[in-house]
JSON list of C-alpha atoms in Angstrom, two decimals:
[
{"chain": "A", "resi": 1, "resn": "MET", "atom": "CA", "xyz": [-17.96, 20.82, -78.23]},
{"chain": "A", "resi": 2, "resn": "SER", "atom": "CA", "xyz": [-20.21, 18.75, -80.46]},
{"chain": "A", "resi": 3, "resn": "TYR", "atom": "CA", "xyz": [-23.31, 17.23, -78.93]},
{"chain": "A", "resi": 4, "resn": "PHE", "atom": "CA", "xyz": [-26.73, 15.85, -79.74]},
{"chain": "A", "resi": 5, "resn": "ALA", "atom": "CA", "xyz": [-29.64, 15.90, -77.33]},
{"chain": "A", "resi": 6, "resn": "ALA", "atom": "CA", "xyz": [-33.31, 15.11, -77.76]},
{"chain": "A", "resi": 7, "resn": "VAL", "atom": "CA", "xyz": [-36.32, 14.80, -75.49]},
{"chain": "A", "resi": 8, "resn": "PHE", "atom": "CA", "xyz": [-38.92, 12.07, -76.01]},
{"chain": "A", "resi": 9, "resn": "ALA", "atom": "CA", "xyz": [-42.33, 12.05, -74.38]},
{"chain": "A", "resi": 10, "resn": "GLN", "atom": "CA", "xyz": [-44.68, 9.08, -74.35]},
{"chain": "A", "resi": 11, "resn": "THR", "atom": "CA", "xyz": [-48.21, 10.07, -75.25]},
{"chain": "A", "resi": 12, "resn": "PRO", "atom": "CA", "xyz": [-51.38, 8.02, -75.81]},
{"chain": "A", "resi": 13, "resn": "GLN", "atom": "CA", "xyz": [-50.64, 8.26, -79.55]},
{"chain": "A", "resi": 14, "resn": "GLY", "atom": "CA", "xyz": [-47.02, 7.09, -79.18]},
{"chain": "A", "resi": 15, "resn": "TRP", "atom": "CA", "xyz": [-43.67, 8.73, -78.63]},
{"chain": "A", "resi": 16, "resn": "VAL", "atom": "CA", "xyz": [-43.02, 12.32, -79.69]},
{"chain": "A", "resi": 17, "resn": "GLY", "atom": "CA", "xyz": [-39.49, 13.69, -79.90]},
{"chain": "A", "resi": 18, "resn": "THR", "atom": "CA", "xyz": [-37.91, 17.10, -80.18]},
{"chain": "A", "resi": 19, "resn": "GLU", "atom": "CA", "xyz": [-34.31, 18.22, -80.33]},
{"chain": "A", "resi": 20, "resn": "ALA", "atom": "CA", "xyz": [-33.07, 19.72, -77.07]},
{"chain": "A", "resi": 21, "resn": "VAL", "atom": "CA", "xyz": [-30.82, 22.76, -76.91]},
{"chain": "A", "resi": 22, "resn": "LEU", "atom": "CA", "xyz": [-28.65, 22.35, -73.83]},
{"chain": "A", "resi": 23, "resn": "ALA", "atom": "CA", "xyz": [-25.96, 24.93, -74.62]},
{"chain": "A", "resi": 24, "resn": "GLU", "atom": "CA", "xyz": [-27.59, 27.52, -72.37]},
{"chain": "A", "resi": 25, "resn": "ALA", "atom": "CA", "xyz": [-28.41, 25.13, -69.52]},
{"chain": "A", "resi": 26, "resn": "GLU", "atom": "CA", "xyz": [-26.42, 26.09, -66.45]},
{"chain": "A", "resi": 27, "resn": "ASN", "atom": "CA", "xyz": [-27.64, 23.45, -64.02]},
{"chain": "A", "resi": 28, "resn": "VAL", "atom": "CA", "xyz": [-29.81, 20.40, -63.68]},
{"chain": "A", "resi": 29, "resn": "ASP", "atom": "CA", "xyz": [-32.88, 22.54, -62.99]},
{"chain": "A", "resi": 30, "resn": "ASP", "atom": "CA", "xyz": [-32.59, 24.01, -66.49]},
{"chain": "A", "resi": 31, "resn": "VAL", "atom": "CA", "xyz": [-32.53, 20.49, -67.95]},
{"chain": "A", "resi": 32, "resn": "THR", "atom": "CA", "xyz": [-35.53, 19.47, -65.84]},
{"chain": "A", "resi": 33, "resn": "ASP", "atom": "CA", "xyz": [-37.44, 22.59, -66.95]},
{"chain": "A", "resi": 34, "resn": "LEU", "atom": "CA", "xyz": [-36.73, 21.72, -70.59]},
{"chain": "A", "resi": 35, "resn": "MET", "atom": "CA", "xyz": [-38.06, 18.19, -70.02]},
{"chain": "A", "resi": 36, "resn": "ARG", "atom": "CA", "xyz": [-41.16, 19.41, -68.16]},
{"chain": "A", "resi": 37, "resn": "GLU", "atom": "CA", "xyz": [-41.87, 21.82, -71.02]},
{"chain": "A", "resi": 38, "resn": "ALA", "atom": "CA", "xyz": [-41.80, 18.91, -73.47]},
{"chain": "A", "resi": 39, "resn": "ALA", "atom": "CA", "xyz": [-44.14, 16.93, -71.21]},
{"chain": "A", "resi": 40, "resn": "VAL", "atom": "CA", "xyz": [-46.64, 19.79, -71.00]},
{"chain": "A", "resi": 41, "resn": "GLU", "atom": "CA", "xyz": [-46.61, 20.37, -74.76]},
{"chain": "A", "resi": 42, "resn": "THR", "atom": "CA", "xyz": [-47.30, 16.69, -75.47]},
{"chain": "A", "resi": 43, "resn": "TYR", "atom": "CA", "xyz": [-49.05, 15.58, -72.28]},
{"chain": "A", "resi": 44, "resn": "GLY", "atom": "CA", "xyz": [-46.41, 12.90, -72.19]},
{"chain": "A", "resi": 45, "resn": "ASP", "atom": "CA", "xyz": [-45.27, 10.72, -69.34]},
{"chain": "A", "resi": 46, "resn": "PRO", "atom": "CA", "xyz": [-42.57, 9.55, -69.00]},
{"chain": "A", "resi": 47, "resn": "VAL", "atom": "CA", "xyz": [-40.19, 12.03, -70.57]},
{"chain": "A", "resi": 48, "resn": "VAL", "atom": "CA", "xyz": [-36.73, 10.80, -71.55]},
{"chain": "A", "resi": 49, "resn": "LEU", "atom": "CA", "xyz": [-33.75, 12.91, -72.58]},
{"chain": "A", "resi": 50, "resn": "LEU", "atom": "CA", "xyz": [-30.97, 11.26, -74.57]},
{"chain": "A", "resi": 51, "resn": "ALA", "atom": "CA", "xyz": [-27.69, 13.14, -74.98]},
{"chain": "A", "resi": 52, "resn": "GLU", "atom": "CA", "xyz": [-24.22, 12.39, -76.25]},
{"chain": "A", "resi": 53, "resn": "GLN", "atom": "CA", "xyz": [-21.12, 14.51, -76.57]},
{"chain": "A", "resi": 54, "resn": "ASP", "atom": "CA", "xyz": [-18.17, 14.22, -78.94]},
{"chain": "A", "resi": 55, "resn": "ASP", "atom": "CA", "xyz": [-18.62, 10.45, -79.44]},
{"chain": "A", "resi": 56, "resn": "ASP", "atom": "CA", "xyz": [-17.20, 10.20, -75.91]},
{"chain": "A", "resi": 57, "resn": "TRP", "atom": "CA", "xyz": [-20.15, 9.52, -73.58]},
{"chain": "A", "resi": 58, "resn": "PHE", "atom": "CA", "xyz": [-23.93, 9.44, -73.40]},
{"chain": "A", "resi": 59, "resn": "ALA", "atom": "CA", "xyz": [-26.52, 10.32, -70.80]},
{"chain": "A", "resi": 60, "resn": "ILE", "atom": "CA", "xyz": [-30.11, 9.28, -70.27]},
{"chain": "A", "resi": 61, "resn": "VAL", "atom": "CA", "xyz": [-32.34, 11.34, -68.03]},
{"chain": "A", "resi": 62, "resn": "ARG", "atom": "CA", "xyz": [-35.87, 10.26, -67.10]},
{"chain": "A", "resi": 63, "resn": "LEU", "atom": "CA", "xyz": [-38.62, 12.36, -65.62]},
{"chain": "A", "resi": 64, "resn": "ASP", "atom": "CA", "xyz": [-41.89, 10.84, -64.39]},
{"chain": "A", "resi": 65, "resn": "ARG", "atom": "CA", "xyz": [-44.76, 13.16, -63.49]},
{"chain": "A", "resi": 66, "resn": "ASP", "atom": "CA", "xyz": [-43.66, 15.38, -60.61]},
{"chain": "A", "resi": 67, "resn": "ASP", "atom": "CA", "xyz": [-40.74, 13.18, -59.51]},
{"chain": "A", "resi": 68, "resn": "GLU", "atom": "CA", "xyz": [-37.14, 14.30, -59.46]},
{"chain": "A", "resi": 69, "resn": "PRO", "atom": "CA", "xyz": [-35.15, 13.44, -62.60]},
{"chain": "A", "resi": 70, "resn": "ARG", "atom": "CA", "xyz": [-33.10, 10.25, -62.60]},
{"chain": "A", "resi": 71, "resn": "ALA", "atom": "CA", "xyz": [-30.07, 9.66, -64.79]},
{"chain": "A", "resi": 72, "resn": "TYR", "atom": "CA", "xyz": [-27.56, 7.21, -66.16]},
{"chain": "A", "resi": 73, "resn": "VAL", "atom": "CA", "xyz": [-24.26, 8.44, -67.63]},
{"chain": "A", "resi": 74, "resn": "SER", "atom": "CA", "xyz": [-21.94, 6.11, -69.53]},
{"chain": "A", "resi": 75, "resn": "ALA", "atom": "CA", "xyz": [-18.79, 8.04, -68.56]},
{"chain": "A", "resi": 76, "resn": "VAL", "atom": "CA", "xyz": [-18.93, 10.95, -66.12]},
{"chain": "A", "resi": 77, "resn": "ARG", "atom": "CA", "xyz": [-17.17, 14.09, -67.32]},
{"chain": "A", "resi": 78, "resn": "GLU", "atom": "CA", "xyz": [-16.56, 17.26, -65.38]},
{"chain": "A", "resi": 79, "resn": "ASP", "atom": "CA", "xyz": [-16.47, 19.58, -68.38]},
{"chain": "A", "resi": 80, "resn": "GLY", "atom": "CA", "xyz": [-19.01, 20.81, -70.92]},
{"chain": "A", "resi": 81, "resn": "LEU", "atom": "CA", "xyz": [-22.38, 19.14, -70.76]},
{"chain": "A", "resi": 82, "resn": "GLY", "atom": "CA", "xyz": [-20.92, 16.46, -68.57]},
{"chain": "A", "resi": 83, "resn": "SER", "atom": "CA", "xyz": [-21.02, 18.79, -65.59]},
{"chain": "A", "resi": 84, "resn": "LEU", "atom": "CA", "xyz": [-24.81, 19.10, -65.97]},
{"chain": "A", "resi": 85, "resn": "PHE", "atom": "CA", "xyz": [-25.35, 15.38, -65.81]},
{"chain": "A", "resi": 86, "resn": "GLN", "atom": "CA", "xyz": [-22.78, 14.88, -63.06]},
{"chain": "A", "resi": 87, "resn": "GLN", "atom": "CA", "xyz": [-25.13, 16.90, -60.84]},
{"chain": "A", "resi": 88, "resn": "LEU", "atom": "CA", "xyz": [-27.69, 14.09, -61.22]},
{"chain": "A", "resi": 89, "resn": "VAL", "atom": "CA", "xyz": [-25.38, 11.16, -60.51]},
{"chain": "A", "resi": 90, "resn": "GLY", "atom": "CA", "xyz": [-23.16, 12.64, -57.79]},
{"chain": "A", "resi": 91, "resn": "GLU", "atom": "CA", "xyz": [-19.42, 12.65, -57.31]},
{"chain": "A", "resi": 92, "resn": "VAL", "atom": "CA", "xyz": [-17.89, 9.81, -59.29]},
{"chain": "A", "resi": 93, "resn": "PRO", "atom": "CA", "xyz": [-14.38, 9.48, -60.71]},
{"chain": "A", "resi": 94, "resn": "ASP", "atom": "CA", "xyz": [-14.04, 11.05, -64.16]},
{"chain": "A", "resi": 95, "resn": "GLY", "atom": "CA", "xyz": [-14.69, 8.44, -66.85]},
{"chain": "A", "resi": 96, "resn": "ASP", "atom": "CA", "xyz": [-16.72, 6.03, -64.71]},
{"chain": "A", "resi": 97, "resn": "ALA", "atom": "CA", "xyz": [-20.32, 5.10, -65.47]},
{"chain": "A", "resi": 98, "resn": "ALA", "atom": "CA", "xyz": [-22.80, 6.31, -62.87]},
{"chain": "A", "resi": 99, "resn": "GLY", "atom": "CA", "xyz": [-26.48, 6.62, -62.06]},
{"chain": "A", "resi": 100, "resn": "GLU", "atom": "CA", "xyz": [-29.39, 4.23, -62.40]},
{"chain": "A", "resi": 101, "resn": "ALA", "atom": "CA", "xyz": [-28.71, 1.61, -65.05]},
{"chain": "A", "resi": 102, "resn": "ALA", "atom": "CA", "xyz": [-32.26, 0.30, -64.55]},
{"chain": "A", "resi": 103, "resn": "ILE", "atom": "CA", "xyz": [-33.72, 3.70, -65.54]},
{"chain": "A", "resi": 104, "resn": "LEU", "atom": "CA", "xyz": [-35.59, 2.30, -68.57]},
{"chain": "A", "resi": 105, "resn": "GLU", "atom": "CA", "xyz": [-36.24, -1.31, -67.57]},
{"chain": "A", "resi": 106, "resn": "ASP", "atom": "CA", "xyz": [-40.01, -0.81, -67.70]},
{"chain": "A", "resi": 107, "resn": "LEU", "atom": "CA", "xyz": [-39.55, 0.31, -71.32]},
{"chain": "A", "resi": 108, "resn": "GLY", "atom": "CA", "xyz": [-37.59, -2.83, -72.26]},
{"chain": "A", "resi": 109, "resn": "VAL", "atom": "CA", "xyz": [-34.02, -1.62, -71.73]},
{"chain": "A", "resi": 110, "resn": "ASP", "atom": "CA", "xyz": [-32.32, -4.03, -69.33]},
{"chain": "A", "resi": 111, "resn": "ALA", "atom": "CA", "xyz": [-29.81, -2.54, -66.86]},
{"chain": "A", "resi": 112, "resn": "LYS", "atom": "CA", "xyz": [-27.08, -5.00, -67.87]},
{"chain": "A", "resi": 113, "resn": "ARG", "atom": "CA", "xyz": [-27.65, -4.20, -71.54]},
{"chain": "A", "resi": 114, "resn": "LEU", "atom": "CA", "xyz": [-27.40, -0.47, -70.84]},
{"chain": "A", "resi": 115, "resn": "GLY", "atom": "CA", "xyz": [-24.13, -0.97, -68.99]},
{"chain": "A", "resi": 116, "resn": "ASP", "atom": "CA", "xyz": [-22.78, -3.11, -71.85]},
{"chain": "A", "resi": 117, "resn": "LEU", "atom": "CA", "xyz": [-23.73, -0.44, -74.39]},
{"chain": "A", "resi": 118, "resn": "GLY", "atom": "CA", "xyz": [-21.89, 2.17, -72.35]},
{"chain": "A", "resi": 119, "resn": "GLU", "atom": "CA", "xyz": [-18.73, 0.07, -72.40]},
{"chain": "A", "resi": 120, "resn": "ARG", "atom": "CA", "xyz": [-18.78, -1.35, -75.92]},
{"chain": "A", "resi": 121, "resn": "ALA", "atom": "CA", "xyz": [-20.69, 0.92, -78.30]},
{"chain": "A", "resi": 122, "resn": "LEU", "atom": "CA", "xyz": [-20.18, 4.39, -79.67]},
{"chain": "A", "resi": 123, "resn": "PRO", "atom": "CA", "xyz": [-22.53, 6.79, -77.85]},
{"chain": "A", "resi": 124, "resn": "GLY", "atom": "CA", "xyz": [-24.70, 7.47, -80.91]},
{"chain": "A", "resi": 125, "resn": "ASP", "atom": "CA", "xyz": [-25.07, 3.76, -81.62]},
{"chain": "A", "resi": 126, "resn": "ALA", "atom": "CA", "xyz": [-25.83, 3.06, -77.95]},
{"chain": "A", "resi": 127, "resn": "LEU", "atom": "CA", "xyz": [-28.57, 5.71, -77.89]},
{"chain": "A", "resi": 128, "resn": "LEU", "atom": "CA", "xyz": [-30.10, 4.38, -81.10]},
{"chain": "A", "resi": 129, "resn": "SER", "atom": "CA", "xyz": [-30.23, 0.91, -79.57]},
{"chain": "A", "resi": 130, "resn": "VAL", "atom": "CA", "xyz": [-31.83, 2.33, -76.40]},
{"chain": "A", "resi": 131, "resn": "ALA", "atom": "CA", "xyz": [-34.39, 4.29, -78.44]},
{"chain": "A", "resi": 132, "resn": "GLU", "atom": "CA", "xyz": [-35.28, 1.23, -80.52]},
{"chain": "A", "resi": 133, "resn": "GLN", "atom": "CA", "xyz": [-35.71, -0.99, -77.46]},
{"chain": "A", "resi": 134, "resn": "ALA", "atom": "CA", "xyz": [-37.77, 1.65, -75.64]},
{"chain": "A", "resi": 135, "resn": "GLY", "atom": "CA", "xyz": [-40.06, 2.12, -78.64]},
{"chain": "A", "resi": 136, "resn": "PHE", "atom": "CA", "xyz": [-39.02, 5.49, -80.08]},
{"chain": "A", "resi": 137, "resn": "GLY", "atom": "CA", "xyz": [-36.31, 4.47, -82.54]},
{"chain": "A", "resi": 138, "resn": "GLU", "atom": "CA", "xyz": [-38.08, 6.07, -85.52]},
{"chain": "A", "resi": 139, "resn": "GLU", "atom": "CA", "xyz": [-38.40, 9.39, -83.68]},
{"chain": "A", "resi": 140, "resn": "PHE", "atom": "CA", "xyz": [-34.72, 9.21, -82.71]},
{"chain": "A", "resi": 141, "resn": "ASP", "atom": "CA", "xyz": [-33.72, 8.50, -86.32]},
{"chain": "A", "resi": 142, "resn": "ARG", "atom": "CA", "xyz": [-35.86, 11.38, -87.57]},
{"chain": "A", "resi": 143, "resn": "LEU", "atom": "CA", "xyz": [-34.21, 13.85, -85.22]},
{"chain": "A", "resi": 144, "resn": "ARG", "atom": "CA", "xyz": [-30.70, 12.50, -85.70]},
{"chain": "A", "resi": 145, "resn": "ASP", "atom": "CA", "xyz": [-30.76, 12.89, -89.50]}
]
């Protein structure tokens, strides 16, 4: 299983990103803890996790202050990392998009655009577009290289 995941936190100085290791995450609480840790280290709010697996699907998870995490998944999968994100979006047929497409609208990523990216772009390209529109494209590029 090949995947890429990174957490981005918005700080007063701009966005700060760090690669996220999800291989040991067993449930959504582990993912949330990882995101909260990034927020504490950077004093960032919001915190956004971008993940993609095997050029098959991508997920975006957002955490604001003490709220519960919200997610959008381009194609729900029941195996590998997909099972972690499925916990956030509920029971949906395998392969369908699910979650909150408007998750990043306040950061400039329109819900329709996000849905279109999920249908038409490779996951890595879709996440780069999301990162650029949300304002942390350079951080994404730095971590992706």
